[in-house]
mmCIF file of C-alpha atoms in Angstrom:
data_model
loop_
_atom_site.group_PDB
_atom_site.id
_atom_site.type_symbol
_atom_site.label_atom_id
_atom_site.label_comp_id
_atom_site.label_asym_id
_atom_site.label_seq_id
_atom_site.Cartn_x
_atom_site.Cartn_y
_atom_site.Cartn_z
ATOM 1 C CA UNK A 7 2.754 -35.949 7.897
ATOM 2 C CA UNK A 8 6.347 -34.585 7.497
ATOM 3 C CA UNK A 9 7.012 -31.583 5.397
ATOM 4 C CA UNK A 10 8.333 -32.077 1.844
ATOM 5 C CA UNK A 11 11.334 -29.370 0.894
ATOM 6 C CA UNK A 12 11.224 -28.284 -2.548
ATOM 7 C CA UNK A 13 14.496 -26.503 -3.702
ATOM 8 C CA UNK A 14 13.496 -22.781 -3.993
ATOM 9 C CA UNK A 15 15.522 -19.826 -5.635
ATOM 10 C CA UNK A 16 16.573 -17.891 -2.439
ATOM 11 C CA UNK A 17 15.421 -20.082 0.159
ATOM 12 C CA UNK A 18 13.677 -23.491 0.137
ATOM 13 C CA UNK A 19 9.779 -24.181 0.003
ATOM 14 C CA UNK A 20 8.663 -26.342 2.718
ATOM 15 C CA UNK A 21 5.297 -28.008 2.041
ATOM 16 C CA UNK A 22 2.687 -29.693 4.091
ATOM 17 C CA UNK A 23 1.025 -31.539 1.098
ATOM 18 C CA UNK A 24 2.359 -33.547 -1.751
ATOM 19 C CA UNK A 25 4.140 -31.161 -4.494
ATOM 20 C CA UNK A 26 2.339 -32.908 -7.182
ATOM 21 C CA UNK A 27 -1.124 -32.187 -5.945
ATOM 22 C CA UNK A 28 -0.375 -28.418 -6.178
ATOM 23 C CA UNK A 29 -1.469 -26.801 -9.437
ATOM 24 C CA UNK A 30 1.147 -25.496 -11.698
ATOM 25 C CA UNK A 31 0.466 -21.696 -11.400
ATOM 26 C CA UNK A 32 0.442 -21.992 -7.522
ATOM 27 C CA UNK A 33 3.767 -23.736 -7.639
ATOM 28 C CA UNK A 34 5.012 -20.979 -10.008
ATOM 29 C CA UNK A 35 4.082 -18.471 -7.530
ATOM 30 C CA UNK A 36 5.851 -20.213 -4.801
ATOM 31 C CA UNK A 37 8.914 -20.419 -6.689
ATOM 32 C CA UNK A 38 8.602 -16.527 -7.462
ATOM 33 C CA UNK A 39 8.064 -16.035 -3.657
ATOM 34 C CA UNK A 40 11.086 -17.982 -2.789
ATOM 35 C CA UNK A 41 13.326 -15.662 -5.084
ATOM 36 C CA UNK A 42 12.435 -12.648 -3.006
ATOM 37 C CA UNK A 43 15.825 -11.446 -1.485
ATOM 38 C CA UNK A 44 14.413 -10.392 1.971
ATOM 39 C CA UNK A 45 12.978 -14.161 2.595
ATOM 40 C CA UNK A 46 14.182 -15.740 5.643
ATOM 41 C CA UNK A 47 14.784 -19.437 6.307
ATOM 42 C CA UNK A 48 12.045 -20.961 3.986
ATOM 43 C CA UNK A 49 8.615 -20.425 2.497
ATOM 44 C CA UNK A 50 5.981 -22.555 4.413
ATOM 45 C CA UNK A 51 3.071 -23.754 2.355
ATOM 46 C CA UNK A 52 0.016 -25.126 4.216
ATOM 47 C CA UNK A 53 -1.897 -28.408 3.060
ATOM 48 C CA UNK A 54 -4.799 -25.959 1.868
ATOM 49 C CA UNK A 55 -2.462 -24.115 -0.540
ATOM 50 C CA UNK A 56 -3.897 -22.737 -3.951
ATOM 51 C CA UNK A 57 -3.288 -20.134 -6.661
ATOM 52 C CA UNK A 58 -4.086 -16.447 -5.577
ATOM 53 C CA UNK A 59 -3.232 -13.016 -6.536
ATOM 54 C CA UNK A 60 0.559 -12.340 -6.266
ATOM 55 C CA UNK A 61 0.923 -14.502 -3.294
ATOM 56 C CA UNK A 62 -0.370 -18.073 -3.085
ATOM 57 C CA UNK A 63 -3.232 -18.712 -0.677
ATOM 58 C CA UNK A 64 -1.961 -20.958 2.150
ATOM 59 C CA UNK A 65 1.556 -19.441 2.092
ATOM 60 C CA UNK A 66 3.558 -18.199 5.245
ATOM 61 C CA UNK A 67 6.502 -15.933 4.435
ATOM 62 C CA UNK A 68 8.932 -14.312 6.919
ATOM 63 C CA UNK A 69 10.788 -11.429 5.443
ATOM 64 C CA UNK A 70 13.618 -9.210 7.034
ATOM 65 C CA UNK A 71 12.949 -5.457 6.856
ATOM 66 C CA UNK A 72 10.324 -5.765 4.157
ATOM 67 C CA UNK A 73 6.632 -6.708 3.730
ATOM 68 C CA UNK A 74 4.648 -7.479 0.604
ATOM 69 C CA UNK A 75 1.160 -6.272 0.655
ATOM 70 C CA UNK A 76 0.099 -9.027 -1.859
ATOM 71 C CA UNK A 77 1.192 -11.538 0.443
ATOM 72 C CA UNK A 78 -1.231 -10.482 2.992
ATOM 73 C CA UNK A 79 -4.126 -10.349 0.681
ATOM 74 C CA UNK A 80 -6.808 -7.846 -0.372
ATOM 75 C CA UNK A 81 -9.104 -8.802 2.580
ATOM 76 C CA UNK A 82 -6.834 -7.706 5.331
ATOM 77 C CA UNK A 83 -7.461 -9.282 8.589
ATOM 78 C CA UNK A 84 -9.933 -11.840 7.113
ATOM 79 C CA UNK A 85 -10.322 -14.623 9.658
ATOM 80 C CA UNK A 86 -12.579 -16.472 12.171
ATOM 81 C CA UNK A 87 -14.410 -16.271 15.389
ATOM 82 C CA UNK A 88 -16.195 -19.158 17.359
ATOM 83 C CA UNK A 89 -17.850 -19.538 20.633
ATOM 84 C CA UNK A 90 -19.231 -22.605 22.340
ATOM 85 C CA UNK A 91 -22.626 -22.306 24.102
ATOM 86 C CA UNK A 92 -24.438 -24.412 26.929
ATOM 87 C CA UNK A 93 -26.908 -25.550 24.491
ATOM 88 C CA UNK A 94 -26.928 -28.940 23.089
ATOM 89 C CA UNK A 95 -28.800 -30.553 19.896
ATOM 90 C CA UNK A 96 -31.804 -31.396 21.906
ATOM 91 C CA UNK A 97 -32.301 -27.640 22.838
ATOM 92 C CA UNK A 98 -32.686 -26.644 19.162
ATOM 93 C CA UNK A 99 -36.047 -26.594 17.498
ATOM 94 C CA UNK A 100 -37.001 -29.280 14.807
ATOM 95 C CA UNK A 101 -36.843 -26.918 12.195
ATOM 96 C CA UNK A 102 -34.113 -24.260 12.094
ATOM 97 C CA UNK A 103 -35.449 -22.096 9.336
ATOM 98 C CA UNK A 104 -36.825 -19.679 11.816
ATOM 99 C CA UNK A 105 -33.479 -19.475 13.640
ATOM 100 C CA UNK A 106 -31.791 -18.642 10.348
ATOM 101 C CA UNK A 107 -34.106 -16.034 9.337
ATOM 102 C CA UNK A 108 -33.625 -14.086 12.807
ATOM 103 C CA UNK A 109 -29.877 -14.422 12.413
ATOM 104 C CA UNK A 110 -29.891 -12.986 8.972
ATOM 105 C CA UNK A 111 -32.248 -10.128 10.129
ATOM 106 C CA UNK A 112 -29.492 -8.924 12.564
ATOM 107 C CA UNK A 113 -26.353 -9.490 10.353
ATOM 108 C CA UNK A 114 -26.425 -8.097 6.693
ATOM 109 C CA UNK A 115 -24.718 -10.237 4.161
ATOM 110 C CA UNK A 116 -23.269 -9.692 0.469
ATOM 111 C CA UNK A 117 -23.109 -5.907 -0.113
ATOM 112 C CA UNK A 118 -25.705 -5.134 2.716
ATOM 113 C CA UNK A 119 -24.903 -2.720 5.730
ATOM 114 C CA UNK A 120 -26.448 -1.659 8.761
ATOM 115 C CA UNK A 121 -29.028 1.272 8.363
ATOM 116 C CA UNK A 122 -27.827 2.424 11.885
ATOM 117 C CA UNK A 123 -24.336 1.658 13.250
ATOM 118 C CA UNK A 124 -24.438 -1.500 15.164
ATOM 119 C CA UNK A 125 -21.445 -1.613 17.826
ATOM 120 C CA UNK A 126 -21.905 -0.651 21.168
ATOM 121 C CA UNK A 127 -19.629 -0.488 24.159
ATOM 122 C CA UNK A 128 -20.676 -4.062 24.904
ATOM 123 C CA UNK A 129 -18.188 -4.781 21.913
ATOM 124 C CA UNK A 130 -15.544 -2.457 22.929
ATOM 125 C CA UNK A 131 -14.888 0.421 25.211
ATOM 126 C CA UNK A 132 -12.550 2.651 22.870
ATOM 127 C CA UNK A 133 -14.699 3.048 19.985
ATOM 128 C CA UNK A 134 -14.099 6.701 19.738
ATOM 129 C CA UNK A 135 -10.358 6.319 19.733
ATOM 130 C CA UNK A 136 -10.591 3.701 16.992
ATOM 131 C CA UNK A 137 -12.756 5.713 14.537
ATOM 132 C CA UNK A 138 -10.464 8.967 15.173
ATOM 133 C CA UNK A 139 -7.663 6.817 13.526
ATOM 134 C CA UNK A 140 -9.661 6.849 10.297
ATOM 135 C CA UNK A 141 -8.698 10.462 9.642
ATOM 136 C CA UNK A 142 -5.019 9.379 9.491
ATOM 137 C CA UNK A 143 -5.373 6.638 6.755
ATOM 138 C CA UNK A 144 -4.511 7.117 3.565
ATOM 139 C CA UNK A 145 -6.435 9.660 1.699
ATOM 140 C CA UNK A 146 -7.930 7.491 -0.947
ATOM 141 C CA UNK A 147 -10.543 6.070 1.454
ATOM 142 C CA UNK A 148 -11.479 9.485 3.111
ATOM 143 C CA UNK A 149 -14.833 9.259 1.620
ATOM 144 C CA UNK A 150 -15.554 5.810 3.164
ATOM 145 C CA UNK A 151 -15.771 6.571 6.741
ATOM 146 C CA UNK A 152 -19.604 6.550 6.839
ATOM 147 C CA UNK A 153 -19.704 3.170 4.910
ATOM 148 C CA UNK A 154 -17.095 1.669 6.975
ATOM 149 C CA UNK A 155 -19.008 2.550 10.237
ATOM 150 C CA UNK A 156 -22.194 1.057 8.730
ATOM 151 C CA UNK A 157 -20.429 -2.006 7.491
ATOM 152 C CA UNK A 158 -19.177 -2.665 11.045
ATOM 153 C CA UNK A 159 -20.800 -6.067 12.037
ATOM 154 C CA UNK A 160 -21.664 -7.048 8.424
ATOM 155 C CA UNK A 161 -20.747 -10.440 6.739
ATOM 156 C CA UNK A 162 -19.863 -9.866 3.204
ATOM 157 C CA UNK A 163 -20.063 -12.496 0.534
ATOM 158 C CA UNK A 164 -17.881 -15.100 -1.166
ATOM 159 C CA UNK A 165 -16.530 -17.680 1.178
ATOM 160 C CA UNK A 166 -17.567 -15.562 4.231
ATOM 161 C CA UNK A 167 -20.268 -17.403 6.647
ATOM 162 C CA UNK A 168 -22.122 -17.555 9.742
ATOM 163 C CA UNK A 169 -22.889 -20.957 11.072
ATOM 164 C CA UNK A 170 -24.523 -22.799 13.947
ATOM 165 C CA UNK A 171 -22.549 -25.875 14.565
ATOM 166 C CA UNK A 172 -22.750 -29.017 16.623
ATOM 167 C CA UNK A 173 -19.476 -30.734 17.974
ATOM 168 C CA UNK A 174 -19.178 -34.560 18.551
ATOM 169 C CA UNK A 175 -20.565 -34.203 22.137
ATOM 170 C CA UNK A 176 -23.719 -32.424 20.431
ATOM 171 C CA UNK A 177 -22.901 -28.857 21.980
ATOM 172 C CA UNK A 178 -23.832 -26.051 19.943
ATOM 173 C CA UNK A 179 -21.226 -23.585 18.722
ATOM 174 C CA UNK A 180 -21.706 -20.250 16.723
ATOM 175 C CA UNK A 181 -19.062 -19.837 14.076
ATOM 176 C CA UNK A 182 -18.341 -16.910 11.318
ATOM 177 C CA UNK A 183 -15.614 -16.134 8.769
ATOM 178 C CA UNK A 184 -15.494 -12.480 7.653
ATOM 179 C CA UNK A 185 -12.759 -9.532 7.219
ATOM 180 C CA UNK A 186 -12.262 -5.904 6.835
ATOM 181 C CA UNK A 187 -15.023 -5.570 4.183
ATOM 182 C CA UNK A 188 -14.782 -3.018 1.603
ATOM 183 C CA UNK A 189 -12.498 -0.761 3.444
ATOM 184 C CA UNK A 190 -9.779 -3.120 3.792
ATOM 185 C CA UNK A 191 -9.879 -4.153 0.256
ATOM 186 C CA UNK A 192 -9.541 -0.397 -0.953
ATOM 187 C CA UNK A 193 -6.402 -0.102 1.621
ATOM 188 C CA UNK A 194 -4.844 -3.072 0.283
ATOM 189 C CA UNK A 195 -5.262 -2.180 -3.498
ATOM 190 C CA UNK A 196 -3.998 1.230 -2.967
ATOM 191 C CA UNK A 197 -0.740 0.038 -1.226
ATOM 192 C CA UNK A 198 -0.356 -2.845 -3.809
ATOM 193 C CA UNK A 199 -0.309 -0.208 -6.547
ATOM 194 C CA UNK A 200 2.423 1.941 -4.752
ATOM 195 C CA UNK A 201 4.515 -0.989 -4.183
ATOM 196 C CA UNK A 202 4.629 -2.002 -7.795
ATOM 197 C CA UNK A 203 5.806 1.802 -8.562
ATOM 198 C CA UNK A 204 8.861 1.508 -6.303
ATOM 199 C CA UNK A 205 12.355 1.197 -7.971
ATOM 200 C CA UNK A 206 13.511 -1.601 -5.822
ATOM 201 C CA UNK A 207 10.986 -3.734 -7.042
ATOM 202 C CA UNK A 208 11.485 -3.608 -10.827
ATOM 203 C CA UNK A 209 13.369 -6.787 -11.271
ATOM 204 C CA UNK A 210 11.047 -9.061 -9.350
ATOM 205 C CA UNK A 211 9.738 -12.119 -11.144
ATOM 206 C CA UNK A 212 6.245 -10.760 -10.281
ATOM 207 C CA UNK A 213 5.285 -7.322 -9.929
ATOM 208 C CA UNK A 214 2.527 -8.313 -7.471
ATOM 209 C CA UNK A 215 5.093 -9.330 -5.202
ATOM 210 C CA UNK A 216 6.507 -6.134 -4.585
ATOM 211 C CA UNK A 217 7.773 -4.936 -1.173
ATOM 212 C CA UNK A 218 7.948 -2.070 1.188
ATOM 213 C CA UNK A 219 11.241 -1.700 2.855
ATOM 214 C CA UNK A 220 11.871 -0.861 6.530
ATOM 215 C CA UNK A 221 12.520 2.739 7.225
ATOM 216 C CA UNK A 222 10.713 4.204 4.264
ATOM 217 C CA UNK A 223 7.641 6.337 4.468
ATOM 218 C CA UNK A 224 5.741 4.046 2.147
ATOM 219 C CA UNK A 225 6.311 1.268 4.609
ATOM 220 C CA UNK A 226 5.076 3.264 7.404
ATOM 221 C CA UNK A 227 2.069 4.369 5.758
ATOM 222 C CA UNK A 228 1.173 0.818 4.756
ATOM 223 C CA UNK A 229 1.778 -0.609 8.280
ATOM 224 C CA UNK A 230 -0.292 2.109 9.777
ATOM 225 C CA UNK A 231 -3.220 1.406 7.418
ATOM 226 C CA UNK A 232 -2.669 -2.515 7.678
ATOM 227 C CA UNK A 233 -2.858 -2.715 11.576
ATOM 228 C CA UNK A 234 -6.159 -0.288 11.579
ATOM 229 C CA UNK A 235 -7.634 -2.446 8.944
ATOM 230 C CA UNK A 236 -6.536 -5.928 10.909
ATOM 231 C CA UNK A 237 -8.355 -4.132 14.059
ATOM 232 C CA UNK A 238 -11.320 -3.384 11.971
ATOM 233 C CA UNK A 239 -11.586 -6.971 10.892
ATOM 234 C CA UNK A 240 -11.416 -8.279 14.565
ATOM 235 C CA UNK A 241 -13.990 -5.662 15.575
ATOM 236 C CA UNK A 242 -15.959 -6.775 12.759
ATOM 237 C CA UNK A 243 -16.228 -10.171 13.905
ATOM 238 C CA UNK A 244 -16.745 -9.586 17.624
ATOM 239 C CA UNK A 245 -19.753 -7.165 16.722
ATOM 240 C CA UNK A 246 -21.308 -10.076 14.512
ATOM 241 C CA UNK A 247 -20.660 -12.540 17.265
ATOM 242 C CA UNK A 248 -22.450 -10.429 19.783
ATOM 243 C CA UNK A 249 -25.477 -9.753 17.577
ATOM 244 C CA UNK A 250 -25.983 -13.645 16.792
ATOM 245 C CA UNK A 251 -25.446 -14.351 20.565
ATOM 246 C CA UNK A 252 -28.194 -11.843 21.294
ATOM 247 C CA UNK A 253 -30.527 -13.614 18.961
ATOM 248 C CA UNK A 254 -29.921 -16.855 20.739
ATOM 249 C CA UNK A 255 -30.398 -15.343 24.265
ATOM 250 C CA UNK A 256 -33.616 -13.993 23.220
ATOM 251 C CA UNK A 257 -34.381 -17.715 21.945
ATOM 252 C CA UNK A 258 -32.922 -19.762 24.633
ATOM 253 C CA UNK A 259 -33.021 -17.338 27.887
ATOM 254 C CA UNK A 260 -30.997 -20.022 29.686
ATOM 255 C CA UNK A 261 -28.117 -20.003 27.431
ATOM 256 C CA UNK A 262 -24.429 -19.310 28.634
ATOM 257 C CA UNK A 263 -21.497 -18.594 26.349
ATOM 258 C CA UNK A 264 -17.763 -19.703 26.903
ATOM 259 C CA UNK A 265 -14.705 -17.582 25.917
ATOM 260 C CA UNK A 266 -14.712 -16.701 22.003
ATOM 261 C CA UNK A 267 -11.928 -17.860 19.993
ATOM 262 C CA UNK A 268 -10.826 -15.509 17.297
ATOM 263 C CA UNK A 269 -7.748 -15.653 14.799
ATOM 264 C CA UNK A 270 -6.645 -13.881 11.490
ATOM 265 C CA UNK A 271 -5.751 -15.749 8.658
ATOM 266 C CA UNK A 272 -4.738 -12.710 6.344
ATOM 267 C CA UNK A 273 -2.505 -10.696 8.025
ATOM 268 C CA UNK A 274 1.146 -9.509 9.255
ATOM 269 C CA UNK A 275 2.599 -10.102 12.509
ATOM 270 C CA UNK A 276 6.021 -8.928 13.834
ATOM 271 C CA UNK A 277 7.743 -12.139 15.461
ATOM 272 C CA UNK A 278 10.792 -13.571 16.153
ATOM 273 C CA UNK A 279 11.811 -16.813 14.538
ATOM 274 C CA UNK A 280 15.068 -18.806 14.330
ATOM 275 C CA UNK A 281 16.774 -15.869 16.371
ATOM 276 C CA UNK A 282 15.707 -13.241 14.110
ATOM 277 C CA UNK A 283 13.076 -10.259 14.231
ATOM 278 C CA UNK A 284 10.823 -10.711 10.981
ATOM 279 C CA UNK A 285 7.714 -9.633 9.450
ATOM 280 C CA UNK A 286 5.637 -12.602 8.969
ATOM 281 C CA UNK A 287 2.911 -12.648 6.350
ATOM 282 C CA UNK A 288 0.163 -15.228 6.637
ATOM 283 C CA UNK A 289 -2.248 -15.421 3.539
ATOM 284 C CA UNK A 290 -4.728 -18.137 4.270
ATOM 285 C CA UNK A 291 -2.969 -19.339 7.409
ATOM 286 C CA UNK A 292 -3.381 -19.060 10.965
ATOM 287 C CA UNK A 293 -1.000 -18.676 13.763
ATOM 288 C CA UNK A 294 -0.291 -21.912 15.653
ATOM 289 C CA UNK A 295 1.995 -21.117 18.530
ATOM 290 C CA UNK A 296 2.164 -24.032 21.178
ATOM 291 C CA UNK A 297 -0.986 -23.968 23.155
ATOM 292 C CA UNK A 298 -2.952 -21.299 20.954
ATOM 293 C CA UNK A 299 -6.435 -21.943 19.908
ATOM 294 C CA UNK A 300 -7.507 -21.555 16.446
ATOM 295 C CA UNK A 301 -10.093 -22.105 13.962
ATOM 296 C CA UNK A 302 -10.037 -24.410 10.636
ATOM 297 C CA UNK A 303 -13.132 -24.278 8.674
ATOM 298 C CA UNK A 304 -14.306 -26.886 6.052
ATOM 299 C CA UNK A 305 -16.908 -25.783 3.488
ATOM 300 C CA UNK A 306 -20.819 -25.282 3.874
ATOM 301 C CA UNK A 307 -21.467 -28.980 3.931
ATOM 302 C CA UNK A 308 -18.633 -30.540 5.463
ATOM 303 C CA UNK A 309 -16.842 -30.347 9.294
ATOM 304 C CA UNK A 310 -14.636 -27.704 10.866
ATOM 305 C CA UNK A 311 -12.165 -27.900 13.565
ATOM 306 C CA UNK A 312 -11.107 -26.176 16.772
ATOM 307 C CA UNK A 313 -7.306 -26.782 17.118
ATOM 308 C CA UNK A 314 -4.654 -26.178 19.577
ATOM 309 C CA UNK A 315 -1.145 -25.097 17.866
ATOM 310 C CA UNK A 316 1.737 -27.383 18.494
ATOM 311 C CA UNK A 317 4.436 -24.236 17.808
ATOM 312 C CA UNK A 318 6.156 -26.172 14.883
ATOM 313 C CA UNK A 319 9.195 -23.930 14.056
ATOM 314 C CA UNK A 320 9.357 -24.798 10.516
ATOM 315 C CA UNK A 321 6.042 -23.663 9.408
ATOM 316 C CA UNK A 322 6.785 -20.186 11.417
ATOM 317 C CA UNK A 323 4.237 -21.567 14.077
ATOM 318 C CA UNK A 324 1.469 -21.612 11.452
ATOM 319 C CA UNK A 325 -1.438 -23.983 10.152
ATOM 320 C CA UNK A 326 -3.892 -23.988 7.436
ATOM 321 C CA UNK A 327 -6.868 -21.457 7.348
ATOM 322 C CA UNK A 328 -9.376 -24.071 6.066
ATOM 323 C CA UNK A 329 -9.690 -26.674 3.330
ATOM 324 C CA UNK A 330 -8.859 -24.487 0.469
ATOM 325 C CA UNK A 331 -10.155 -24.548 -2.880
ATOM 326 C CA UNK A 332 -9.698 -27.235 -5.433
ATOM 327 C CA UNK A 333 -11.318 -25.640 -8.386
ATOM 328 C CA UNK A 334 -12.025 -21.865 -9.183
ATOM 329 C CA UNK A 335 -15.311 -20.206 -8.764
ATOM 330 C CA UNK A 336 -16.009 -20.340 -12.455
ATOM 331 C CA UNK A 337 -14.957 -23.887 -12.922
ATOM 332 C CA UNK A 338 -17.261 -24.747 -10.030
ATOM 333 C CA UNK A 339 -20.214 -23.065 -11.573
ATOM 334 C CA UNK A 340 -19.663 -24.944 -14.865
ATOM 335 C CA UNK A 341 -19.140 -28.121 -13.098
ATOM 336 C CA UNK A 342 -22.140 -28.250 -10.498
ATOM 337 C CA UNK A 343 -25.801 -27.654 -10.335
ATOM 338 C CA UNK A 344 -28.269 -26.623 -7.644
ATOM 339 C CA UNK A 345 -29.120 -30.231 -7.408
ATOM 340 C CA UNK A 346 -25.765 -30.983 -6.462
ATOM 341 C CA UNK A 347 -25.604 -28.324 -3.980
ATOM 342 C CA UNK A 348 -28.924 -29.618 -2.391
ATOM 343 C CA UNK A 349 -27.178 -33.015 -2.146
ATOM 344 C CA UNK A 350 -24.000 -31.869 -0.733
ATOM 345 C CA UNK A 351 -25.657 -29.515 1.851
ATOM 346 C CA UNK A 352 -28.179 -32.193 3.090
ATOM 347 C CA UNK A 353 -29.236 -31.629 6.411
ATOM 348 C CA UNK A 354 -27.991 -27.988 6.468
ATOM 349 C CA UNK A 355 -30.432 -25.023 6.659
ATOM 350 C CA UNK A 356 -28.707 -22.948 4.059
ATOM 351 C CA UNK A 357 -29.290 -21.466 0.789
ATOM 352 C CA UNK A 358 -29.259 -23.871 -2.051
ATOM 353 C CA UNK A 359 -29.664 -21.536 -5.131
ATOM 354 C CA UNK A 360 -27.445 -20.895 -8.058
ATOM 355 C CA UNK A 361 -25.837 -17.765 -6.260
ATOM 356 C CA UNK A 362 -23.825 -20.034 -4.115
ATOM 357 C CA UNK A 363 -23.137 -23.048 -6.243
ATOM 358 C CA UNK A 364 -19.522 -21.698 -6.434
ATOM 359 C CA UNK A 365 -19.143 -22.541 -2.550
ATOM 360 C CA UNK A 366 -20.517 -26.031 -3.013
ATOM 361 C CA UNK A 367 -18.418 -28.579 -0.960
ATOM 362 C CA UNK A 368 -17.142 -30.226 -3.894
ATOM 363 C CA UNK A 369 -15.104 -27.173 -4.946
ATOM 364 C CA UNK A 370 -13.007 -27.492 -1.890
ATOM 365 C CA UNK A 371 -10.363 -30.183 -0.740
ATOM 366 C CA UNK A 372 -11.141 -32.646 1.593
ATOM 367 C CA UNK A 373 -10.981 -31.071 5.176
ATOM 368 C CA UNK A 374 -9.833 -34.347 6.789
ATOM 369 C CA UNK A 375 -6.960 -35.067 4.463
ATOM 370 C CA UNK A 376 -5.991 -31.241 5.114
ATOM 371 C CA UNK A 377 -6.054 -31.893 8.825
ATOM 372 C CA UNK A 378 -4.156 -35.124 8.459
ATOM 373 C CA UNK A 379 -1.389 -33.379 6.483
ATOM 374 C CA UNK A 380 -0.970 -30.841 9.295
ATOM 375 C CA UNK A 381 -1.089 -33.237 12.323
ATOM 376 C CA UNK A 382 2.581 -31.992 13.300
ATOM 377 C CA UNK A 383 1.174 -28.220 13.334
ATOM 378 C CA UNK A 384 -1.952 -28.534 15.387
ATOM 379 C CA UNK A 385 -3.948 -30.862 17.585
ATOM 380 C CA UNK A 386 -7.700 -31.313 17.234
ATOM 381 C CA UNK A 387 -9.681 -29.760 20.229
ATOM 382 C CA UNK A 388 -13.191 -30.267 18.582
ATOM 383 C CA UNK A 389 -14.751 -31.200 15.445
ATOM 384 C CA UNK A 390 -17.656 -29.414 14.305
ATOM 385 C CA UNK A 391 -20.667 -29.821 11.735
ATOM 386 C CA UNK A 392 -22.919 -27.070 10.830
ATOM 387 C CA UNK A 393 -26.781 -27.347 11.013
ATOM 388 C CA UNK A 394 -27.267 -23.787 9.963
ATOM 389 C CA UNK A 395 -24.983 -21.961 7.194
ATOM 390 C CA UNK A 396 -25.571 -18.321 6.351
ATOM 391 C CA UNK A 397 -24.017 -16.788 3.135
ATOM 392 C CA UNK A 398 -24.192 -13.856 1.255
#
């Protein structure tokens, strides 16, 4: 669909969804974002848009010589990874419970962590250099070094997941969604608090949109911590993907894996748009530069998509990060039952208890509608449907 332009305050709001389908609080947030004096061209709003802390989930913001930590989100570097295997549906056992159990045994979920560090030189060759940078992070996380090391290669909870999927050719994929775990959250919360106290942010319509300005020590400190956390998140997904692929290798010795796909959807990137160097924050959005591969998941009972970017300049070469929630977690728990969850995840080997009712497919927007709304942002490479879904 063609984007709808809504009049903003400093810049306009360009939306890949119908404005009347966006909840009132989210629209108010978008207007607040559009008032930022550092904003460039427009605010790009993805079709999975919904209310978030400070900045709206599903928003892409380009700022001139400034960055807002809340426009990144508290799970810095959260994103997706996926790999296509040589297996087909016929290679899988009739019951998938055992495979799910073996995957859960190697990837801790929820608040869990590894008893011993799980990362190896098979995942990256520069772990020593990476961990030495921890000593240069903001002092508030100094005591977290050991925990950060043991959480490397863990899933977390909430909407994070690990799946085995089938595409329309019946090929088997592994796909997962996770971020920078507790360490990224603590870094984000610290810098949001620092930004709120800076004098140049005192007149903003929403204190949570506070920014750091280029050339200041606060900006330098944030960018240092931010880029480390984004790297942590990327490595975290790579370690988990390797752990799960090792399970599959043990189960299916003949298996082969294609090149993995990996993408952030809560992050900052230094880019050039409309002839200007800007800092782009994507909160609930992936980069969709022309030819770039990305991953757009649905929910735990619906389809997901592997996509190729079309490089649309009006979206700052971006696309949605998923289906997007249509109701809060609290509302989902009050609206749906475990019986509803079992019905909506029929055919998927997964948890079906009260602890994940807030992740029920009915709490999310329709992924196919979301994809139709961004047909000028991405093209579909493959459609996937999960047969195993692991959540914390």
